[in-house]
PDB file of C-alpha atoms and ligand atoms in Angstrom:
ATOM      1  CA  UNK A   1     -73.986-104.769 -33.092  1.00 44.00           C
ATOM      2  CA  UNK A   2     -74.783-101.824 -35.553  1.00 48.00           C
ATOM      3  CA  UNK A   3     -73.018 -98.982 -33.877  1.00 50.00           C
ATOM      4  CA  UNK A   4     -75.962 -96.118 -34.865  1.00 64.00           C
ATOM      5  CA  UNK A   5     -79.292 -96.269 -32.910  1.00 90.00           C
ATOM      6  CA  UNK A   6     -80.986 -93.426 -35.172  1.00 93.00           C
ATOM      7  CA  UNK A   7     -79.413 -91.792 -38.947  1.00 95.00           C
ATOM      8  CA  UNK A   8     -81.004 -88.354 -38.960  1.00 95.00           C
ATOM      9  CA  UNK A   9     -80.835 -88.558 -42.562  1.00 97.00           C
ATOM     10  CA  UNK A  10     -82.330 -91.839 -43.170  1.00 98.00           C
ATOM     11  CA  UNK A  11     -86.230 -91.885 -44.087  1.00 98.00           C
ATOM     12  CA  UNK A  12     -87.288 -94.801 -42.046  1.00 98.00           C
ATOM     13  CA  UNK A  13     -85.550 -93.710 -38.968  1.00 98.00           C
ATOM     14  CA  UNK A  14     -87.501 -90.529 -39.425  1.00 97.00           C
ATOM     15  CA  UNK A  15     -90.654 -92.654 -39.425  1.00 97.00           C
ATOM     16  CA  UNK A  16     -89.913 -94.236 -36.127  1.00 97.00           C
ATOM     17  CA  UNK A  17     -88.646 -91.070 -34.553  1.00 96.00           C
ATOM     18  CA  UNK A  18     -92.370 -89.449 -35.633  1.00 95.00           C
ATOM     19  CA  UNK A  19     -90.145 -86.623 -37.717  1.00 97.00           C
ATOM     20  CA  UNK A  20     -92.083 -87.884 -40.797  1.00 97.00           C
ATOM     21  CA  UNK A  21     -95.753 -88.717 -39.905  1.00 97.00           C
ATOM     22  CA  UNK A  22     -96.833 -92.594 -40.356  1.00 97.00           C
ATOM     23  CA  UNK A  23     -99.779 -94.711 -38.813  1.00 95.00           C
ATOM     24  CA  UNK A  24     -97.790 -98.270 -37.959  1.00 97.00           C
ATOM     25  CA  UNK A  25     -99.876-101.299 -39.115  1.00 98.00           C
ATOM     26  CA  UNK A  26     -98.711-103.080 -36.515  1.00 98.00           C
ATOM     27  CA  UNK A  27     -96.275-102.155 -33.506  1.00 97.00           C
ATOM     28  CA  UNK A  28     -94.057-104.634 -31.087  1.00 97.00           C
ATOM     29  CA  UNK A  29     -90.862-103.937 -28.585  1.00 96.00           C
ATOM     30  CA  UNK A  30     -88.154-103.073 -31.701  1.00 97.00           C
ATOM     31  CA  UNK A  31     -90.266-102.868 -34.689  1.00 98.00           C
ATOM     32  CA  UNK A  32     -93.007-101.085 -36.689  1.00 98.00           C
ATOM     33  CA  UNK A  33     -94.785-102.589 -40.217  1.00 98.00           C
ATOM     34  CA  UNK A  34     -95.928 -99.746 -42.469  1.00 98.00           C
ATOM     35  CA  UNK A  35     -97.277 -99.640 -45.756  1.00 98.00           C
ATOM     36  CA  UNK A  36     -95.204 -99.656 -48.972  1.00 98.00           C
ATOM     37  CA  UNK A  37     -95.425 -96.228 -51.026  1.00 98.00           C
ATOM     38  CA  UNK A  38     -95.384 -98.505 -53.979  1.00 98.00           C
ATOM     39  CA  UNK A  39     -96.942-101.693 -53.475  1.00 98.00           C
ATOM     40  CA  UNK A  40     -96.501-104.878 -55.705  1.00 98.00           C
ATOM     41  CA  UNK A  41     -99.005-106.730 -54.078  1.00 98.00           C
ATOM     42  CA  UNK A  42    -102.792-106.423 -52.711  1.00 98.00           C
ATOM     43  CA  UNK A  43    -100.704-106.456 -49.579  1.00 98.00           C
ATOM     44  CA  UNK A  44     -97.348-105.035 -49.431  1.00 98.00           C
ATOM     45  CA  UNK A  45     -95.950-103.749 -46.160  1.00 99.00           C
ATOM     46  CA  UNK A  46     -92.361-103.165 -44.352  1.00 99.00           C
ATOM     47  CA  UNK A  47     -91.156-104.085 -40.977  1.00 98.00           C
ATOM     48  CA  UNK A  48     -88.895-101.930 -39.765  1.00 98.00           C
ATOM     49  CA  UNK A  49     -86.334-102.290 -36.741  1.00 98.00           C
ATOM     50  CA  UNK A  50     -86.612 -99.082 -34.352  1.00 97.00           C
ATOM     51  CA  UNK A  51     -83.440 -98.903 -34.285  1.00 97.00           C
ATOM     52  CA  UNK A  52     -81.224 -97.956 -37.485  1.00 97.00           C
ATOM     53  CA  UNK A  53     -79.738-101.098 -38.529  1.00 97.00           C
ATOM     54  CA  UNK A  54     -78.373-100.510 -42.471  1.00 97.00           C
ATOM     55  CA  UNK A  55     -78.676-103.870 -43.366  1.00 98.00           C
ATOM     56  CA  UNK A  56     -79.180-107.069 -43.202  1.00 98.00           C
ATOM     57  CA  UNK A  57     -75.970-107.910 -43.369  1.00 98.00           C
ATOM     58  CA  UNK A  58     -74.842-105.171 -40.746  1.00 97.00           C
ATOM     59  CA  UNK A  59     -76.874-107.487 -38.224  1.00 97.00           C
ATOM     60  CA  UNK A  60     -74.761-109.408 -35.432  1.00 95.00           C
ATOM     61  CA  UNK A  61     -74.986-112.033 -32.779  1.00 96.00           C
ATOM     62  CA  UNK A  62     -76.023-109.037 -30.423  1.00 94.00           C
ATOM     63  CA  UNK A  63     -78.990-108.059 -32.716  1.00 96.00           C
ATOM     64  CA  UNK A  64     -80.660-110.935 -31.712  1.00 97.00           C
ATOM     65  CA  UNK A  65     -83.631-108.846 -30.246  1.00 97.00           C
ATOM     66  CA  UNK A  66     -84.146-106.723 -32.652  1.00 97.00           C
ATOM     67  CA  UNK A  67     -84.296-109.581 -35.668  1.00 97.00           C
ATOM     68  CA  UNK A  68     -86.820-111.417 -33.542  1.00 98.00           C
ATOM     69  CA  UNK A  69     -88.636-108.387 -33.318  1.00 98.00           C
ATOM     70  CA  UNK A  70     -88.936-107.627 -36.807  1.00 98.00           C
ATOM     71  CA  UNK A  71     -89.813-111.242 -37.796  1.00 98.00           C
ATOM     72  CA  UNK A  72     -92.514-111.640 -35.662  1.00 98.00           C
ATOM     73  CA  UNK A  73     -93.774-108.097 -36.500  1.00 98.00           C
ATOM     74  CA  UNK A  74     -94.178-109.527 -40.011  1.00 98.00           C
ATOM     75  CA  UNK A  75     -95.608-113.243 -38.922  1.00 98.00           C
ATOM     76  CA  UNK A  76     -98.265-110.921 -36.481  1.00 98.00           C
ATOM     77  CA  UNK A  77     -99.119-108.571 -39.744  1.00 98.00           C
ATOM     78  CA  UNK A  78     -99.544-111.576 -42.484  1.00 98.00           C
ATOM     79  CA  UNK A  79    -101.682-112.985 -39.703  1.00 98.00           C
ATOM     80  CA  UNK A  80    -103.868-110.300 -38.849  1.00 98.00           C
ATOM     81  CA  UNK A  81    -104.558-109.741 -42.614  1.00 98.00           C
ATOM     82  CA  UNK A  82    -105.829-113.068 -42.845  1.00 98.00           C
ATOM     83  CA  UNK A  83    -102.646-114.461 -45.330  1.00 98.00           C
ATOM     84  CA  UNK A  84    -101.980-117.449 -43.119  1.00 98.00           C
ATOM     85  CA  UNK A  85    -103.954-119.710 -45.648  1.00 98.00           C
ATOM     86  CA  UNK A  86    -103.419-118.387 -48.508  1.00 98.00           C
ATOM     87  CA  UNK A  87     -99.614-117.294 -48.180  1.00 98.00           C
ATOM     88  CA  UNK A  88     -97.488-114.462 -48.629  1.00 98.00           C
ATOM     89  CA  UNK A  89     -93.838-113.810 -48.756  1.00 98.00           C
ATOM     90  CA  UNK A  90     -91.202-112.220 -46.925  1.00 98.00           C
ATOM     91  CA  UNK A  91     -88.171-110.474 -48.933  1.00 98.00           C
ATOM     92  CA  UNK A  92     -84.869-108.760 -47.577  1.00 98.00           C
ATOM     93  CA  UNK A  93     -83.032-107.366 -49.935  1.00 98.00           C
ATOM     94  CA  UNK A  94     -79.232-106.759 -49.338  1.00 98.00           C
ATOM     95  CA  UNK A  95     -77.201-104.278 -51.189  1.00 98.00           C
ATOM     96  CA  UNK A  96     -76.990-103.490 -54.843  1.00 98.00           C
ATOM     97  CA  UNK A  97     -76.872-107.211 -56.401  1.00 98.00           C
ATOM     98  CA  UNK A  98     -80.227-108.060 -54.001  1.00 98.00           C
ATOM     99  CA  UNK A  99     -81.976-104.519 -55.004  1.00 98.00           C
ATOM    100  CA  UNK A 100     -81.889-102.825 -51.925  1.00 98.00           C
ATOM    101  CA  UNK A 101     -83.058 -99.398 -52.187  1.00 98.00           C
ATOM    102  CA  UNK A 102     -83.611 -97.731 -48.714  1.00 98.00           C
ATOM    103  CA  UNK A 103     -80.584 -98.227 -46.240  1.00 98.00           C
ATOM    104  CA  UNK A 104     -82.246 -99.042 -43.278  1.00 98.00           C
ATOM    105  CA  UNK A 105     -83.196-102.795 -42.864  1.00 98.00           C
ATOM    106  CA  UNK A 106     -86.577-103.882 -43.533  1.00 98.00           C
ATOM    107  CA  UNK A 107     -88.326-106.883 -44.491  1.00 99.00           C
ATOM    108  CA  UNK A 108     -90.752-107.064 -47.168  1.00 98.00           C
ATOM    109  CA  UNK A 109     -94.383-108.772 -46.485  1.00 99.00           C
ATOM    110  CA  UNK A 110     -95.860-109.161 -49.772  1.00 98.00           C
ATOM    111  CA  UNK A 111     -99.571-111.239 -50.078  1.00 98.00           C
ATOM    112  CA  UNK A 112    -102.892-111.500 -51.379  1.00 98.00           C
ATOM    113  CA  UNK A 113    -101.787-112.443 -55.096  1.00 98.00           C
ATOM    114  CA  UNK A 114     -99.813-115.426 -56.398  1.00 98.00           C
ATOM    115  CA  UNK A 115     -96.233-115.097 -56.475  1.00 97.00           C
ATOM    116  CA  UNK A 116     -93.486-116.052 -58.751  1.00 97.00           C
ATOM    117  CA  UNK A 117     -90.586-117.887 -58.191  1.00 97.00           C
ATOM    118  CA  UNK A 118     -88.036-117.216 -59.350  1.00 96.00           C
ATOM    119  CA  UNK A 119     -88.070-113.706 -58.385  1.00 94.00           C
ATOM    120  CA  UNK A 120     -86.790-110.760 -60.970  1.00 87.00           C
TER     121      UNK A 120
HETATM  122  P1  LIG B   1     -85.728-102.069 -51.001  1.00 93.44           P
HETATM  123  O1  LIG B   1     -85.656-101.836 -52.484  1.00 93.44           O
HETATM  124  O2  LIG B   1     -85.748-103.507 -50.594  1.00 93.44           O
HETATM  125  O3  LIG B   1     -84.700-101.262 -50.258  1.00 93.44           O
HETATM  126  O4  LIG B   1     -87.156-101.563 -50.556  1.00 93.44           O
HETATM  127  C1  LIG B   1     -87.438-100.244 -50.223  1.00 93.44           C
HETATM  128  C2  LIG B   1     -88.923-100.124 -50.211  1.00 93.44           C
HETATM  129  O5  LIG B   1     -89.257 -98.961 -49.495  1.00 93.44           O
HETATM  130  C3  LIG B   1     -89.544-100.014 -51.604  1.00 93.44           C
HETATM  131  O6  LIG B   1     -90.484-101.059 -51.798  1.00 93.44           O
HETATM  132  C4  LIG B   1     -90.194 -98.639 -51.577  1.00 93.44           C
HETATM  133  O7  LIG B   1     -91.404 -98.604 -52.298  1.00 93.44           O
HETATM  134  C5  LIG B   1     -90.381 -98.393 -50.104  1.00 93.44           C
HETATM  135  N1  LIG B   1     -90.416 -96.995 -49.711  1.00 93.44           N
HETATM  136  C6  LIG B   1     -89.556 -96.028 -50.066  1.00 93.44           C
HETATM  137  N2  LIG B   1     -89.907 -94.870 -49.497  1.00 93.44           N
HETATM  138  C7  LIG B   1     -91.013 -95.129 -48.758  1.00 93.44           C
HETATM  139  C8  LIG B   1     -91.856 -94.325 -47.936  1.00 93.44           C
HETATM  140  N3  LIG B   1     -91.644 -93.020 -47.777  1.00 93.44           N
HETATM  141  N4  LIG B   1     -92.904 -94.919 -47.332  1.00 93.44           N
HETATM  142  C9  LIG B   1     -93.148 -96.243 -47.506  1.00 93.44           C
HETATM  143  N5  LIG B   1     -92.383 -97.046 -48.268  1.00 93.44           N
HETATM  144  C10 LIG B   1     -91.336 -96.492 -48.884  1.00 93.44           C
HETATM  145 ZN1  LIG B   2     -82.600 -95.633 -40.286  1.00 93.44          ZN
END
């Protein structure tokens, strides 16, 4: 299990705690989806565990919760803007080869345009 519940330095924990202002798209037990500052999609959002988890590859067996938390955050969101039919895509990225940029784990929901595969 990550070891931290909250990073005061870390942006998105900041976000959850209410430090830094932020309207959640959608809201469930251990997550929050909010917009992208810099979409690359019609619809681009984050989910976000509450609790400060670095990475995906800091999660553990015990994180259970909190994974099925965030997933279904993003199924709920995709839903509720209507991307069902059409599509969209989730993206985690991991560290410096995978592109991650903010070190708090979130997973990207990215619809309402065609993707590409493979990605960049
Ligand atoms: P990654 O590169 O996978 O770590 O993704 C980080 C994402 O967080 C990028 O798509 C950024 O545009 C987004 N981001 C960074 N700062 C903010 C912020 N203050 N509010 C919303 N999204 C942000
Ligand atoms: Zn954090």
């Amino acid at each position: 299990m990550s070891e931290q519940f909250t990073d005061p330095t870390c942006i998105f924990c900041k976000m959850v705690s209410g430090e830094i202002a932020v309207k959640p798209l959608f809201e469930n037990s251990h997550a929050i989806v909010i917009s992208d500052i810099n979409p690359q999609a019609p619809v681009h959002a984050l989910a976000i565990p509450k609790r400060h988890v670095p990475s995906f590859a800091a999660l553990s067996a015990n994180d259970a919760d909190i994974l099925t938390s965030v997933m279904f955050a993003a199924a709920e969101f995709a839903r509720s803007q209507g991307l069902d039919a059409s599509g969209y895509r989730l993206n985690i990225n991991h560290g410096v080869d995978g592109g991650q940029t903010v070190g708090h784990l979130h997973v990207h929901i990215l619809g309402g345009r065609k993707m590409t595969w493979p990605p960049g």
